[in-house]
């Protein structure tokens, strides 16, 4: 199939050494792409450019026929809210809200009424097997539970692309595998694509394809699976 999202020849500098030096990456609907490479190689910068969080100095980011780099900030944030989901390593849940309110929040921001938002949030907590923490604040859950809540929040709006930056980085291997199992199986059910930044081979093993970033350049890895 055609790529759903494609970054082409991306360049971005924060200083004298470019963070991205012609990197690219594409992903199809329902596909999981792992982005690997050493610390400081440009993985997060690449993810942020693909997600429309960061504007590259040059290059294109094509999503369903439009170039994200040519949209206004308002159009880009609207696209992020409606089409994309995000899972980061830490600190993404709002500490003052309950887990249920956290999962309902993206729906509320999209204008869904409280009762309906909380119904859909409850369904997602159930799918991620963390119904029990619905009424707790993020600080009262374990790391593994909190990360499952974060996955529920990323998926509740039905995103077409989920961006995950070291989603298991703060978890032990058992919890990490559980979170990856649930993230990938939930995304596959809805035919969402996942762009997964990780430095762990065990996490990358959940992907369909692997791209390695080094010194701001990317290359596709031939996989035997
Ligand atoms: P990775 O995710 O592979 O660890 P990053 O994309 O975070 O790498 O960083 C790539 C390079 O760009 C690094 O040298 C990093 O220090 C630099 N960098 C990333 N973001 C910023 C920023 N906001 N300001 C300055 N330098 C940055
Ligand atoms: P890094 O992984 O490079 O340390 P973060 O992932 O913490 O950086 O955040 C980098 C960028 O992503 C920032 O511009 C921040 O505003 C944005 N960001 C962080 N969390 C979210 C989120 N939940 N939704 C959308 N954007 C986010």
Short mmCIF file of C-alpha atoms and ligand atoms in Angstrom, two decimals:
data_model
loop_
_atom_site.label_atom_id
_atom_site.label_comp_id
_atom_site.label_asym_id
_atom_site.label_seq_id
_atom_site.Cartn_x
_atom_site.Cartn_y
_atom_site.Cartn_z
CA UNK A 1 0.00 0.00 0.00
CA UNK A 2 0.79 3.70 -0.20
CA UNK A 3 2.47 5.34 2.79
CA UNK A 4 0.06 7.09 5.15
CA UNK A 5 2.80 9.38 6.45
CA UNK A 6 6.19 10.07 4.89
CA UNK A 7 9.05 12.32 5.94
CA UNK A 8 11.38 13.04 3.04
CA UNK A 9 14.92 14.46 3.15
CA UNK A 10 14.42 16.17 6.52
CA UNK A 11 17.01 18.61 7.79
CA UNK A 12 16.96 20.33 11.17
CA UNK A 13 19.74 22.09 13.06
CA UNK A 14 19.77 23.48 16.60
CA UNK A 15 23.47 24.40 16.38
CA UNK A 16 26.51 23.81 14.17
CA UNK A 17 25.97 20.02 13.90
CA UNK A 18 22.68 19.07 12.23
CA UNK A 19 20.28 16.99 14.34
CA UNK A 20 18.67 15.74 11.11
CA UNK A 21 20.79 15.57 7.99
CA UNK A 22 18.50 14.27 5.25
CA UNK A 23 16.60 11.68 7.30
CA UNK A 24 13.37 10.13 6.04
CA UNK A 25 10.81 7.59 7.12
CA UNK A 26 7.45 6.33 5.88
CA UNK A 27 4.71 4.29 7.49
CA UNK A 28 1.58 2.63 6.09
CA UNK A 29 -1.79 2.20 7.79
CA UNK A 30 -1.66 -0.61 10.34
CA UNK A 31 2.12 -0.78 10.23
CA UNK A 32 4.53 -0.46 13.17
CA UNK A 33 7.89 1.14 12.35
CA UNK A 34 10.64 1.12 14.97
CA UNK A 35 13.14 3.98 14.93
CA UNK A 36 16.39 2.86 16.50
CA UNK A 37 19.86 4.31 16.93
CA UNK A 38 22.24 5.68 19.55
CA UNK A 39 21.38 8.47 21.98
CA UNK A 40 21.63 11.88 20.32
CA UNK A 41 21.38 10.46 16.79
CA UNK A 42 18.18 12.40 15.95
CA UNK A 43 15.38 9.91 16.68
CA UNK A 44 13.21 12.24 18.77
CA UNK A 45 13.81 15.14 16.40
CA UNK A 46 12.67 12.93 13.50
CA UNK A 47 9.55 11.87 15.43
CA UNK A 48 8.72 15.47 16.35
CA UNK A 49 9.06 16.57 12.71
CA UNK A 50 6.83 13.71 11.51
CA UNK A 51 4.24 14.55 14.18
CA UNK A 52 4.14 18.25 13.27
CA UNK A 53 5.46 19.25 16.72
CA UNK A 54 8.68 20.62 15.23
CA UNK A 55 9.15 22.31 11.86
CA UNK A 56 12.12 20.97 9.86
CA UNK A 57 14.47 23.52 8.25
CA UNK A 58 13.86 21.74 4.95
CA UNK A 59 12.27 18.60 3.58
CA UNK A 60 8.65 17.45 3.37
CA UNK A 61 6.27 15.63 5.67
CA UNK A 62 3.41 14.21 3.61
CA UNK A 63 0.26 13.06 5.39
CA UNK A 64 -2.74 12.04 3.27
CA UNK A 65 -1.82 14.36 0.45
CA UNK A 66 -0.83 17.46 2.42
CA UNK A 67 2.62 18.67 3.40
CA UNK A 68 2.56 19.33 7.15
CA UNK A 69 5.42 21.80 6.82
CA UNK A 70 3.20 24.03 4.67
CA UNK A 71 0.24 24.14 7.06
CA UNK A 72 -0.31 26.96 9.54
CA UNK A 73 0.40 26.29 13.22
CA UNK A 74 -3.34 26.16 13.84
CA UNK A 75 -3.96 23.64 11.06
CA UNK A 76 -1.05 21.53 12.29
CA UNK A 77 -2.28 21.42 15.87
CA UNK A 78 -5.81 20.59 14.68
CA UNK A 79 -4.37 17.71 12.62
CA UNK A 80 -2.36 16.49 15.63
CA UNK A 81 -5.45 16.56 17.83
CA UNK A 82 -7.73 14.74 15.37
CA UNK A 83 -5.40 12.33 13.54
CA UNK A 84 -2.43 11.61 15.83
CA UNK A 85 -1.90 10.07 19.26
CA UNK A 86 1.16 10.42 21.50
CA UNK A 87 2.79 8.21 24.12
CA UNK A 88 5.97 9.46 25.79
CA UNK A 89 8.24 8.03 28.43
CA UNK A 90 7.19 10.17 31.40
CA UNK A 91 5.10 12.99 32.67
CA UNK A 92 2.34 13.02 30.13
CA UNK A 93 -0.67 12.52 32.39
CA UNK A 94 -2.15 15.54 34.16
CA UNK A 95 -1.44 14.89 37.87
CA UNK A 96 -4.49 16.79 39.17
CA UNK A 97 -6.96 14.73 37.12
CA UNK A 98 -8.06 11.15 37.74
CA UNK A 99 -6.97 8.49 35.28
CA UNK A 100 -10.49 8.42 33.83
CA UNK A 101 -10.46 12.22 33.39
CA UNK A 102 -7.02 12.01 31.78
CA UNK A 103 -8.25 9.51 29.17
CA UNK A 104 -11.42 11.53 28.60
CA UNK A 105 -9.48 14.79 28.19
CA UNK A 106 -8.62 14.55 24.46
CA UNK A 107 -12.31 13.88 23.75
CA UNK A 108 -13.41 16.80 25.95
CA UNK A 109 -10.95 19.07 24.11
CA UNK A 110 -12.56 17.89 20.89
CA UNK A 111 -16.00 18.96 22.12
CA UNK A 112 -17.37 15.57 23.23
CA UNK A 113 -19.77 15.89 26.19
CA UNK A 114 -18.61 14.68 29.58
CA UNK A 115 -20.89 11.65 29.88
CA UNK A 116 -20.00 10.34 26.39
CA UNK A 117 -16.29 11.11 26.85
CA UNK A 118 -16.21 9.23 30.16
CA UNK A 119 -18.08 6.28 28.65
CA UNK A 120 -15.51 5.96 25.86
CA UNK A 121 -12.62 6.52 28.28
CA UNK A 122 -13.96 3.72 30.50
CA UNK A 123 -14.04 1.37 27.49
CA UNK A 124 -10.40 2.15 26.75
CA UNK A 125 -9.31 1.70 30.37
CA UNK A 126 -11.06 -1.66 30.20
CA UNK A 127 -9.28 -2.64 26.97
CA UNK A 128 -5.94 -1.72 28.54
CA UNK A 129 -6.92 -3.76 31.64
CA UNK A 130 -6.66 -0.82 34.07
CA UNK A 131 -10.34 -0.24 34.94
CA UNK A 132 -9.31 -0.41 38.60
CA UNK A 133 -7.35 2.87 38.48
CA UNK A 134 -10.14 4.95 36.87
CA UNK A 135 -10.75 7.01 40.02
CA UNK A 136 -7.08 7.31 41.05
CA UNK A 137 -4.68 10.12 40.22
CA UNK A 138 -1.65 9.17 38.11
CA UNK A 139 0.63 9.52 41.15
CA UNK A 140 -1.34 6.77 42.92
CA UNK A 141 -0.76 4.15 40.20
CA UNK A 142 2.23 1.95 39.40
CA UNK A 143 4.45 2.88 36.45
CA UNK A 144 2.98 0.08 34.35
CA UNK A 145 -0.59 1.11 35.13
CA UNK A 146 0.20 4.77 34.40
CA UNK A 147 1.69 3.87 31.05
CA UNK A 148 -1.39 1.81 30.13
CA UNK A 149 -3.54 4.81 31.02
CA UNK A 150 -1.30 6.90 28.74
CA UNK A 151 -1.83 4.38 25.92
CA UNK A 152 -5.60 4.53 26.49
CA UNK A 153 -5.42 8.32 26.30
CA UNK A 154 -3.40 8.15 23.06
CA UNK A 155 -5.91 5.80 21.42
CA UNK A 156 -9.26 7.12 22.70
CA UNK A 157 -9.70 9.58 19.81
CA UNK A 158 -9.12 6.85 17.19
CA UNK A 159 -5.86 8.29 15.80
CA UNK A 160 -4.53 7.19 12.40
CA UNK A 161 -0.91 7.47 13.58
CA UNK A 162 0.43 6.88 17.10
CA UNK A 163 3.83 8.36 17.96
CA UNK A 164 5.54 6.54 20.81
CA UNK A 165 8.86 7.88 22.12
CA UNK A 166 10.51 5.31 24.42
CA UNK A 167 7.06 4.29 25.73
CA UNK A 168 8.52 1.53 27.91
CA UNK A 169 11.70 3.37 28.91
CA UNK A 170 10.62 3.76 32.54
CA UNK A 171 9.24 0.20 32.97
CA UNK A 172 10.72 -3.16 33.89
CA UNK A 173 10.79 -5.72 31.08
CA UNK A 174 7.61 -7.54 32.09
CA UNK A 175 5.54 -4.33 32.28
CA UNK A 176 7.24 -3.07 29.12
CA UNK A 177 6.14 -6.14 27.19
CA UNK A 178 2.60 -5.90 28.53
CA UNK A 179 2.36 -2.25 27.46
CA UNK A 180 3.77 -3.06 24.01
CA UNK A 181 1.39 -6.02 23.56
CA UNK A 182 -1.60 -3.83 24.40
CA UNK A 183 -0.40 -0.83 22.36
CA UNK A 184 0.32 -2.87 19.23
CA UNK A 185 -2.78 -5.08 19.42
CA UNK A 186 -5.06 -2.06 20.00
CA UNK A 187 -3.49 -0.14 17.11
CA UNK A 188 -3.76 -3.16 14.78
CA UNK A 189 -7.47 -3.46 15.59
CA UNK A 190 -8.09 0.07 14.38
CA UNK A 191 -5.53 -0.11 11.52
CA UNK A 192 -3.52 2.74 13.10
CA UNK A 193 0.15 3.15 12.22
CA UNK A 194 2.76 3.36 15.00
CA UNK A 195 6.06 5.23 14.84
CA UNK A 196 7.99 3.78 17.76
CA UNK A 197 11.26 5.32 18.97
CA UNK A 198 13.23 2.88 21.10
CA UNK A 199 16.77 1.79 21.79
CA UNK A 200 15.66 -1.60 23.09
CA UNK A 201 15.78 -4.52 20.65
CA UNK A 202 13.08 -6.29 22.67
CA UNK A 203 10.70 -3.38 22.09
CA UNK A 204 11.69 -3.00 18.43
CA UNK A 205 10.77 -6.67 17.97
CA UNK A 206 7.10 -5.57 18.00
CA UNK A 207 7.62 -3.64 14.75
CA UNK A 208 7.01 -4.65 11.15
CA UNK A 209 9.97 -2.57 9.94
CA UNK A 210 13.04 -0.98 11.48
CA UNK A 211 14.77 2.24 10.57
CA UNK A 212 18.13 3.12 12.11
CA UNK A 213 19.07 6.77 12.64
CA UNK A 214 22.72 7.72 12.96
CA UNK A 215 24.16 11.24 12.84
CA UNK A 216 20.83 12.57 11.57
CA UNK A 217 20.65 10.14 8.65
CA UNK A 218 18.25 7.21 8.42
CA UNK A 219 18.42 3.84 6.78
CA UNK A 220 15.95 0.97 6.54
CA UNK A 221 17.08 -2.32 8.10
CA UNK A 222 16.39 -5.59 6.27
CA UNK A 223 14.56 -7.82 8.72
CA UNK A 224 14.40 -11.57 8.59
CA UNK A 225 10.93 -11.64 10.16
P1 LIG B 1 17.78 11.00 20.11
O1 LIG B 1 16.30 11.06 20.22
O2 LIG B 1 18.29 10.06 19.07
O3 LIG B 1 18.46 10.80 21.44
P2 LIG B 1 17.52 13.84 19.58
O4 LIG B 1 16.69 13.94 18.37
O5 LIG B 1 16.88 14.08 20.90
O6 LIG B 1 18.28 12.43 19.59
O7 LIG B 1 18.74 14.86 19.45
C1 LIG B 1 19.57 14.94 18.29
C2 LIG B 1 20.55 16.09 18.49
O8 LIG B 1 19.86 17.32 18.49
C3 LIG B 1 21.32 16.01 19.80
O9 LIG B 1 22.61 16.51 19.57
C4 LIG B 1 20.52 16.93 20.69
O10 LIG B 1 21.34 17.47 21.70
C5 LIG B 1 20.05 18.00 19.72
N1 LIG B 1 18.77 18.61 20.12
C6 LIG B 1 17.56 17.99 20.11
N2 LIG B 1 16.58 18.84 20.49
C7 LIG B 1 17.19 20.02 20.75
C8 LIG B 1 16.71 21.32 21.18
N3 LIG B 1 15.43 21.54 21.39
N4 LIG B 1 17.65 22.29 21.31
C9 LIG B 1 18.95 22.07 21.07
N5 LIG B 1 19.46 20.90 20.66
C10 LIG B 1 18.60 19.88 20.50
P1 LIG B 2 12.34 14.49 24.50
O1 LIG B 2 11.79 13.10 24.29
O2 LIG B 2 13.12 15.00 23.33
O3 LIG B 2 13.05 14.68 25.81
P2 LIG B 2 9.57 15.33 25.04
O4 LIG B 2 9.01 14.11 24.42
O5 LIG B 2 9.47 15.49 26.53
O6 LIG B 2 11.10 15.53 24.57
O7 LIG B 2 8.89 16.62 24.41
C1 LIG B 2 9.37 17.17 23.22
C2 LIG B 2 8.29 17.94 22.51
O8 LIG B 2 7.09 17.19 22.47
C3 LIG B 2 7.96 19.28 23.13
O9 LIG B 2 7.85 20.23 22.09
C4 LIG B 2 6.61 19.06 23.80
O10 LIG B 2 5.84 20.24 23.75
C5 LIG B 2 6.01 17.98 22.93
N1 LIG B 2 5.14 17.11 23.73
C6 LIG B 2 5.45 16.47 24.87
N2 LIG B 2 4.43 15.75 25.34
C7 LIG B 2 3.42 15.92 24.44
C8 LIG B 2 2.09 15.42 24.33
N3 LIG B 2 1.55 14.61 25.24
N4 LIG B 2 1.33 15.80 23.26
C9 LIG B 2 1.85 16.61 22.35
N5 LIG B 2 3.10 17.13 22.38
C10 LIG B 2 3.87 16.78 23.42
#
